[in-house]
Every structure is written in C-alpha cells, then in structure tokens.
mmCIF file of C-alpha atoms in Angstrom:
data_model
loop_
_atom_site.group_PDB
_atom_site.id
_atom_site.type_symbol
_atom_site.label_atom_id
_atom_site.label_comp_id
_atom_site.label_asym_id
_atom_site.label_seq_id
_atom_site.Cartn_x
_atom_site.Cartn_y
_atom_site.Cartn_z
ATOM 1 C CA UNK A 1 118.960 49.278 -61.569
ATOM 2 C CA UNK A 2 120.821 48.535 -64.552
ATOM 3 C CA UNK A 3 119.482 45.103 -66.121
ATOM 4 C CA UNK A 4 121.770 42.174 -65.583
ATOM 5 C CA UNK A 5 123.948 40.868 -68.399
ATOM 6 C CA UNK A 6 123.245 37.190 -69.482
ATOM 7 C CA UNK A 7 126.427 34.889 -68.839
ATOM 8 C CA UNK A 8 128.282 32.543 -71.217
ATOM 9 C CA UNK A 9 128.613 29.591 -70.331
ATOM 10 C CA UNK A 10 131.134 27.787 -72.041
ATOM 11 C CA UNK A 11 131.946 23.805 -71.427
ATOM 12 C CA UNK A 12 134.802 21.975 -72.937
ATOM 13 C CA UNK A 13 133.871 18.626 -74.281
ATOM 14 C CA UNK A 14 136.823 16.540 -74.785
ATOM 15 C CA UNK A 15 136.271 13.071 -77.138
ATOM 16 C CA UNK A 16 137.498 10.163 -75.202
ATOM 17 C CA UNK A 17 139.033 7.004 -77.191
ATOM 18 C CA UNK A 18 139.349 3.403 -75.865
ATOM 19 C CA UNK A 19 142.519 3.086 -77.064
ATOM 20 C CA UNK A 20 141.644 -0.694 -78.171
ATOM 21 C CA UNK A 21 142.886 -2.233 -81.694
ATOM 22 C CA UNK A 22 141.871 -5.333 -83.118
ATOM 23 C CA UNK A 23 143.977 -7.563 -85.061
ATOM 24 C CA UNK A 24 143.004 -10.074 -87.693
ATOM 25 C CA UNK A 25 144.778 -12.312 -89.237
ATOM 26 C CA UNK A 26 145.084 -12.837 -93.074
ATOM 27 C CA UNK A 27 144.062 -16.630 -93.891
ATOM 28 C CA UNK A 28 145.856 -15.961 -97.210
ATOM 29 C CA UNK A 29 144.643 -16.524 -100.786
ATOM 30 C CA UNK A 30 141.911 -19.011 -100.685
ATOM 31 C CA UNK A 31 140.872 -21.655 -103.464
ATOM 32 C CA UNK A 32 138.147 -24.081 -102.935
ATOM 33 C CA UNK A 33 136.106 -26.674 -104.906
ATOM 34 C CA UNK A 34 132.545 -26.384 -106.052
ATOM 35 C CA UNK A 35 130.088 -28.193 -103.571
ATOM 36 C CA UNK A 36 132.633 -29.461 -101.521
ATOM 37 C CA UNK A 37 132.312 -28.440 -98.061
ATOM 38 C CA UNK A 38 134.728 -25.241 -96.306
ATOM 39 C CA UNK A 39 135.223 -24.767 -93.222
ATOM 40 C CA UNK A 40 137.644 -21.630 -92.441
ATOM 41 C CA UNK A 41 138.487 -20.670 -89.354
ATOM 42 C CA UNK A 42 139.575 -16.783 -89.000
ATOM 43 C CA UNK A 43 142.045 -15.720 -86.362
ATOM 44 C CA UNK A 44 141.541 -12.434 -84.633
ATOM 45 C CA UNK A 45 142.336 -10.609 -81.194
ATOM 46 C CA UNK A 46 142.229 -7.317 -79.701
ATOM 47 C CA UNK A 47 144.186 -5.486 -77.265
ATOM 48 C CA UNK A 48 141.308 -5.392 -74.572
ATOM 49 C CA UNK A 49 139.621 -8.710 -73.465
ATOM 50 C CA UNK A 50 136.353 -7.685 -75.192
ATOM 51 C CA UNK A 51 133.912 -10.352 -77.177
ATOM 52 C CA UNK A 52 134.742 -9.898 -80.358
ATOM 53 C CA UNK A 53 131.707 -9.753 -83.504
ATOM 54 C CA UNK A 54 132.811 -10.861 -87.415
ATOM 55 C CA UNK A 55 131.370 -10.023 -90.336
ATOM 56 C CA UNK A 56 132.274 -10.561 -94.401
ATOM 57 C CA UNK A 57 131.778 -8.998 -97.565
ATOM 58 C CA UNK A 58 132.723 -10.557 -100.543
ATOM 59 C CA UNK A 59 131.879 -14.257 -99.641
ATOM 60 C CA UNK A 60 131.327 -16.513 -102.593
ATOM 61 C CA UNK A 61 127.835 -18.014 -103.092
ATOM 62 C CA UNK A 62 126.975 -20.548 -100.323
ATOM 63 C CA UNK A 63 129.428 -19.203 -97.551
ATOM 64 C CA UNK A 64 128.638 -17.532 -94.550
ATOM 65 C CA UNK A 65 130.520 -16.485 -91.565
ATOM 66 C CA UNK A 66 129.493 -17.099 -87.629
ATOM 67 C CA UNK A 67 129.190 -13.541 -86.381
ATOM 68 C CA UNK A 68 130.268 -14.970 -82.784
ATOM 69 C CA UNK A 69 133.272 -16.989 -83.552
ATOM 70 C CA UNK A 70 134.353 -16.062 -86.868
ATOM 71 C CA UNK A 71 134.232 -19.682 -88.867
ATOM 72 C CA UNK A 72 133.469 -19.374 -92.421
ATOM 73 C CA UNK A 73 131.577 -22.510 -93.627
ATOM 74 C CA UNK A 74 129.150 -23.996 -96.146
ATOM 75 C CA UNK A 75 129.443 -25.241 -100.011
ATOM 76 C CA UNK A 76 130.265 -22.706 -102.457
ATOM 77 C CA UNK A 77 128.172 -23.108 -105.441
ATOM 78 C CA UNK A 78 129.606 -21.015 -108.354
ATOM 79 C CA UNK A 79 132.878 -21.145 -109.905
ATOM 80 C CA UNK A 80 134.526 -17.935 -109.972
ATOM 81 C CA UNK A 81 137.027 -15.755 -108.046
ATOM 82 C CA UNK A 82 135.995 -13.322 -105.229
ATOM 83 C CA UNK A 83 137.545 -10.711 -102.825
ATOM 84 C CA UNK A 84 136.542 -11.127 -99.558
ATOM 85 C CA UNK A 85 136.985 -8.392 -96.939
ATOM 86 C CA UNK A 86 136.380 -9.693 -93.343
ATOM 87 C CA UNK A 87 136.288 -7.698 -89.700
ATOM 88 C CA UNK A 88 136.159 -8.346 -86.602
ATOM 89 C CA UNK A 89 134.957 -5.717 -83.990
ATOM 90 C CA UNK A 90 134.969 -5.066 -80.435
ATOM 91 C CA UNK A 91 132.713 -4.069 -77.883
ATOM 92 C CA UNK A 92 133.900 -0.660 -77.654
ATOM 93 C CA UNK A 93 133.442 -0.355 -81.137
ATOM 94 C CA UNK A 94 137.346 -1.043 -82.270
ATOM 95 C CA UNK A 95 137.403 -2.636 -85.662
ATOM 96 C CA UNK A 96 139.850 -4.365 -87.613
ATOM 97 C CA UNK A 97 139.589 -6.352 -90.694
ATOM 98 C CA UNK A 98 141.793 -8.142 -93.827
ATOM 99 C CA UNK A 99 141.326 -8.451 -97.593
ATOM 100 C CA UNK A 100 142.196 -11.937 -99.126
ATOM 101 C CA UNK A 101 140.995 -13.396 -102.662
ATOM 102 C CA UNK A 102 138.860 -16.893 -102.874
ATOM 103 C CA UNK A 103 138.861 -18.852 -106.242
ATOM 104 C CA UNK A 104 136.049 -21.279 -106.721
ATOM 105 C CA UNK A 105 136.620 -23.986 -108.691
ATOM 106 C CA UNK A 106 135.307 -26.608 -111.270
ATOM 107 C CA UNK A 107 135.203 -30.402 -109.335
ATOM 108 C CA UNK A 108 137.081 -32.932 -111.501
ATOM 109 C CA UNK A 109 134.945 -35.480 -109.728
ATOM 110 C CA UNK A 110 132.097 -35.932 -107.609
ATOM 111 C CA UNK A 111 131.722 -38.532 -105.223
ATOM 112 C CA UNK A 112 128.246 -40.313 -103.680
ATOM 113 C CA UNK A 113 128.817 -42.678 -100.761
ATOM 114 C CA UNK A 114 126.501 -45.329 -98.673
ATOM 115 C CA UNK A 115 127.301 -48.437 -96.360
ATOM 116 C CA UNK A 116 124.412 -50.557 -95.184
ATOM 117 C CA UNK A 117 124.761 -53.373 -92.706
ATOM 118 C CA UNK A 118 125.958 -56.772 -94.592
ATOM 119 C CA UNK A 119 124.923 -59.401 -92.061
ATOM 120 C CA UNK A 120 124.237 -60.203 -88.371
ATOM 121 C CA UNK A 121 127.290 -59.678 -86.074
ATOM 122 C CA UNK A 122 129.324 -61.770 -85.436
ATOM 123 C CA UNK A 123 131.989 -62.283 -82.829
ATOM 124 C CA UNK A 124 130.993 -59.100 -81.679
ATOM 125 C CA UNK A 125 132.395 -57.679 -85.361
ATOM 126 C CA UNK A 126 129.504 -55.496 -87.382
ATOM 127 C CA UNK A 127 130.233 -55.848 -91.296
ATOM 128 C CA UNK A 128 128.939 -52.914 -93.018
ATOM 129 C CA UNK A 129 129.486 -52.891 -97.204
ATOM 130 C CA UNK A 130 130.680 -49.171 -97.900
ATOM 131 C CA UNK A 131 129.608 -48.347 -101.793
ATOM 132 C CA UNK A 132 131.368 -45.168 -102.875
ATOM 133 C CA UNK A 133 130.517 -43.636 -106.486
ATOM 134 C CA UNK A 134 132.957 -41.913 -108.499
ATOM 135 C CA UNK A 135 131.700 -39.824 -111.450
ATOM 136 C CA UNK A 136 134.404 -37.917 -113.281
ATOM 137 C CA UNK A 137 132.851 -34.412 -114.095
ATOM 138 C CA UNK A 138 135.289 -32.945 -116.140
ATOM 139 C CA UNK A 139 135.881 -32.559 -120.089
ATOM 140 C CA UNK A 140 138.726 -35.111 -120.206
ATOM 141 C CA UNK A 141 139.103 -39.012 -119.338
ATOM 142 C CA UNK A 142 140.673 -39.547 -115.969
ATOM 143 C CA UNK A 143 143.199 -42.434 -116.957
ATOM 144 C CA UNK A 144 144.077 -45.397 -115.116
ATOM 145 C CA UNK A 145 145.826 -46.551 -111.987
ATOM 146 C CA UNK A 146 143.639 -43.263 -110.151
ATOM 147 C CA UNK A 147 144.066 -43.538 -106.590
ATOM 148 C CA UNK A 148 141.085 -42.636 -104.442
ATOM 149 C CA UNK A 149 141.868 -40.994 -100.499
ATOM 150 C CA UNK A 150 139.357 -40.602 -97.718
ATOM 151 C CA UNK A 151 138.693 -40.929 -94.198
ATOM 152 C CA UNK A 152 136.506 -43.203 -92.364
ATOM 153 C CA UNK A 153 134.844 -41.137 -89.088
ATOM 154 C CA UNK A 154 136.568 -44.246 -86.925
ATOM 155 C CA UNK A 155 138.695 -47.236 -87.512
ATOM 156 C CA UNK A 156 137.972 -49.639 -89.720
ATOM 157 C CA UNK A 157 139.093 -53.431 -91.057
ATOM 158 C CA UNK A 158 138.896 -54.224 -94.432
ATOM 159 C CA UNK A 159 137.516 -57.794 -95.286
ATOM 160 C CA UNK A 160 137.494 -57.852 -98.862
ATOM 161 C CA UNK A 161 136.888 -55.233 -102.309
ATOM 162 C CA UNK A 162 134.195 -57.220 -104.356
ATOM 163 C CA UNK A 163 135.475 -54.728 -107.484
ATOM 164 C CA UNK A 164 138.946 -55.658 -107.102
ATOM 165 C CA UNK A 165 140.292 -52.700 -106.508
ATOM 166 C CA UNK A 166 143.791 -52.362 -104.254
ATOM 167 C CA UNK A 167 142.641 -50.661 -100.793
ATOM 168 C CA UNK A 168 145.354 -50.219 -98.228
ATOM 169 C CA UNK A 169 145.736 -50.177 -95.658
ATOM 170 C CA UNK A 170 143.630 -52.866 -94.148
ATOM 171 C CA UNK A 171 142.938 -51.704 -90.572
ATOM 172 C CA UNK A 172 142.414 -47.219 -90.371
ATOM 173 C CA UNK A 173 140.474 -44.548 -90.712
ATOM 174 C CA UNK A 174 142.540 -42.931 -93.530
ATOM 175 C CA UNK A 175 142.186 -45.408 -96.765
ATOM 176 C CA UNK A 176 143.268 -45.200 -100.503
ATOM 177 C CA UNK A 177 141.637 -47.316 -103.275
ATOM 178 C CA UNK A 178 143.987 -47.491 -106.107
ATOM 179 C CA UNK A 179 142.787 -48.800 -109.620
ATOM 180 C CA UNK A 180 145.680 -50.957 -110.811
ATOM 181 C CA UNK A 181 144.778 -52.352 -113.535
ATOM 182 C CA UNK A 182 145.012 -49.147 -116.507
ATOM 183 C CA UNK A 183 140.690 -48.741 -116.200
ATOM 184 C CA UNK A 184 140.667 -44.536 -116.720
ATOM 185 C CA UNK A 185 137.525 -43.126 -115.984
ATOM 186 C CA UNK A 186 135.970 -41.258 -119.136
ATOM 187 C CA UNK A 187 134.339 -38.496 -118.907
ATOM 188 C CA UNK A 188 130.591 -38.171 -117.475
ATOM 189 C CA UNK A 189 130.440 -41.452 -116.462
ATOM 190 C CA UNK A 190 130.712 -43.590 -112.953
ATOM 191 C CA UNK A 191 132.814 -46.227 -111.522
ATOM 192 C CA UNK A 192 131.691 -47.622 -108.206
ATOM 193 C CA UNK A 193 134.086 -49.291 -105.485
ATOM 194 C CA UNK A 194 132.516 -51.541 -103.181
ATOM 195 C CA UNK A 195 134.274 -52.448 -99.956
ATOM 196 C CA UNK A 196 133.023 -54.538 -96.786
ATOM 197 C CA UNK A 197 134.476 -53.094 -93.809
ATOM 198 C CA UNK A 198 134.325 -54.421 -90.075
ATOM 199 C CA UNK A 199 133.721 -52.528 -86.886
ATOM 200 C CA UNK A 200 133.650 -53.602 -83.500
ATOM 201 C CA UNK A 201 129.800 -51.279 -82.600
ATOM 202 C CA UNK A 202 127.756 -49.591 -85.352
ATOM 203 C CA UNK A 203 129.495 -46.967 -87.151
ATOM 204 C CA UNK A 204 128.196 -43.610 -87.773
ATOM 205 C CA UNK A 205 125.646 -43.231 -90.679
ATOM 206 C CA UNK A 206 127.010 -40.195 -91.853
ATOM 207 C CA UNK A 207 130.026 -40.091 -94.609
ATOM 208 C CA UNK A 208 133.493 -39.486 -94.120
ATOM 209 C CA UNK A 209 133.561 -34.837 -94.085
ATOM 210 C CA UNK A 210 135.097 -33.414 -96.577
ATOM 211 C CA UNK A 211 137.785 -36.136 -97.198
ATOM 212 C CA UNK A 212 137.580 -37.430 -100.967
ATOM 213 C CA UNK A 213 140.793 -36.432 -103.390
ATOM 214 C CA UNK A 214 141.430 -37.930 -106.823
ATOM 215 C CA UNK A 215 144.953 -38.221 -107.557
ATOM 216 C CA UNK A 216 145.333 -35.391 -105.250
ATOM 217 C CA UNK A 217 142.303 -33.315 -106.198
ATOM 218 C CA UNK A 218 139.965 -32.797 -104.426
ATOM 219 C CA UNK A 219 135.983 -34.043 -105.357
ATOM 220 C CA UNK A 220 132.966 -32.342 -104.671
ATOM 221 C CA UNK A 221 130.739 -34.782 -102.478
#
C-alpha cells in the first residue's frame, strides 16, 4: 500500500470592516488668556450609535480633555501658541480627529474678588459688600473712564458704591463698573471697587466664573 499523501488545507480569511466613521468638528482657531479659566466643549459623532472616547495632543500647559465627553477645561499657564490635534474614537475602533491652533496669552489685568456679609437681614434682604481688586498687569497704564463687566451667579440689587464708581445697572446678574472720572490705572498697581449688594437668601460664596473683561479684555482671575 502506497503511503497516503498529506492534504492542503487551504482557508480563506477575509478582513471584515465596521464600516463606522467618526466625525469631529473643528472648534476653530483658539486664543485664550493666561490663568483665566477654559472651558471648550468639542463636538463629535459617528455613524454608529457607539460611546465615543477623546483624547488630545498638543494641549497647552494646564488643559486637559474629559476622555468621556470631550470638554477641554482648566487654566492655561504659559503664554505661547500651540497645535492641538484632538480625536474622538469609537467602540469598534473608528477614529476621527481635527487639527486647530490655541494662542495663550499675556492678561492685561488680573482680578481678586470677596463679599462678606455687611449686617443682619433685614426685611428679609441679606446685604453682602462685594470687594473686587483690579491690578493692571501689563507694561502700559490702563487710562481712565475703564469699564469693568462681570456676572453675579444670581440677581442682585445694588445699594450703594462706597468708591464712587458708576455701576449699572442696579438690579442683575450681569453688571459694569465704569470709572468716570479720567483715574487710569498704571501699571503694576491696584484699584479696588467696593459695592454693597442685596439679595433676598445668602448668595453663593464662590465668584462670578470666568466673567471679568476690561474694556473688552478679558482678565485672568
């Protein structure tokens, strides 16, 4: 008996794709300001309803991005320009991602704020006196009639400005203290704007987030 010849097996193996894409889209050109707070939200979707994982490269110092929903958010802490490459990816393993630039840069101001209780309630009213420092950080003087915008984190009244500054309006959460009177600001040094507010229960003890612009720039706080 003749020996028996050995058999070849051959198996096809075929790669199989998902077929899934993932979009993201490109927050454009970013430019923030030096220890003020970010908070970037980035867009994505993909073709599949699949959870979704982001990641970053290129962040500037003191950002990071939530790997489950994508929001970039901290203080940046040095001034400089980056390129920042972020993805998001699938489940299956799909991947997409965008390429944007993000300019850090100098504050031209930097602000400090407080409030303590004034007195006892009364009529129901609490009087808190809200102390805000403004220290102008840059080379040059900041002249006068500056205007100063921020947000309260609820409504306010205003009762009186022991500085004598103009703040308007008198009942909000969005305010603007405006120096009317020529006073700039020189550089490295501090003004402070004192303002007793009234609220019906106890505010918040935190500051307003985020929300302090000098003549339309914003300050690091």
């Amino acid at each position: 008996m003749e020996p028996s010849s050995p058999t070849l097996h051959v198996f096809a193996i075929s790669a199989v794709t998902t077929g899934d894409t993932v979009t993201v889209t490109n927050p454009g050109g970013q430019t923030s300001v030096a220890g003020t707070p970010v908070n970037l939200q980035i867009q994505a979707s993909g073709s599949a309803p699949q959870t979704l994982t982001y990641s970053a490269r290129g962040l500037p110092a003191g950002l990071s991005i939530n790997s489950g929903t994508g929001l970039i958010s901290g203080k940046p802490t040095t001034v400089g320009a980056s390129t920042v490459t972020v993805a998001a990816t699938d489940t299956a393993g799909a991947t997409g991602s965008v390429t944007f630039t993000w300019a850090v840069v100098a504050p031209v101001c930097r602000v400090t704020y407080k409030q303590a209780q004034y007195h006892k309630p009364v009529l129901g009213y609490r009087f808190y006196l809200v102390m805000i420092d403004i220290t102008n950080t840059g080379n040059a003087a900041i002249p006068g009639r500056w205007n100063l915008k921020f947000t309260f984190n609820e409504e306010r009244g205003i009762v009186r400005n022991p500085n004598g500054y103009v703040v308007s309006p008198t009942t909000g959460r969005n305010m603007t203290v405006t120096e009317d009177k020529g006073v700039g600001i020189s550089s490295n040094s501090t003004v402070n704007v004192s303002i007793l507010t009234y609220y019906p229960t106890t505010p918040t003890s935190t500051p307003p987030a985020a929300s302090f612009e000098l003549n339309g720039k914003r300050c690091a706080s």
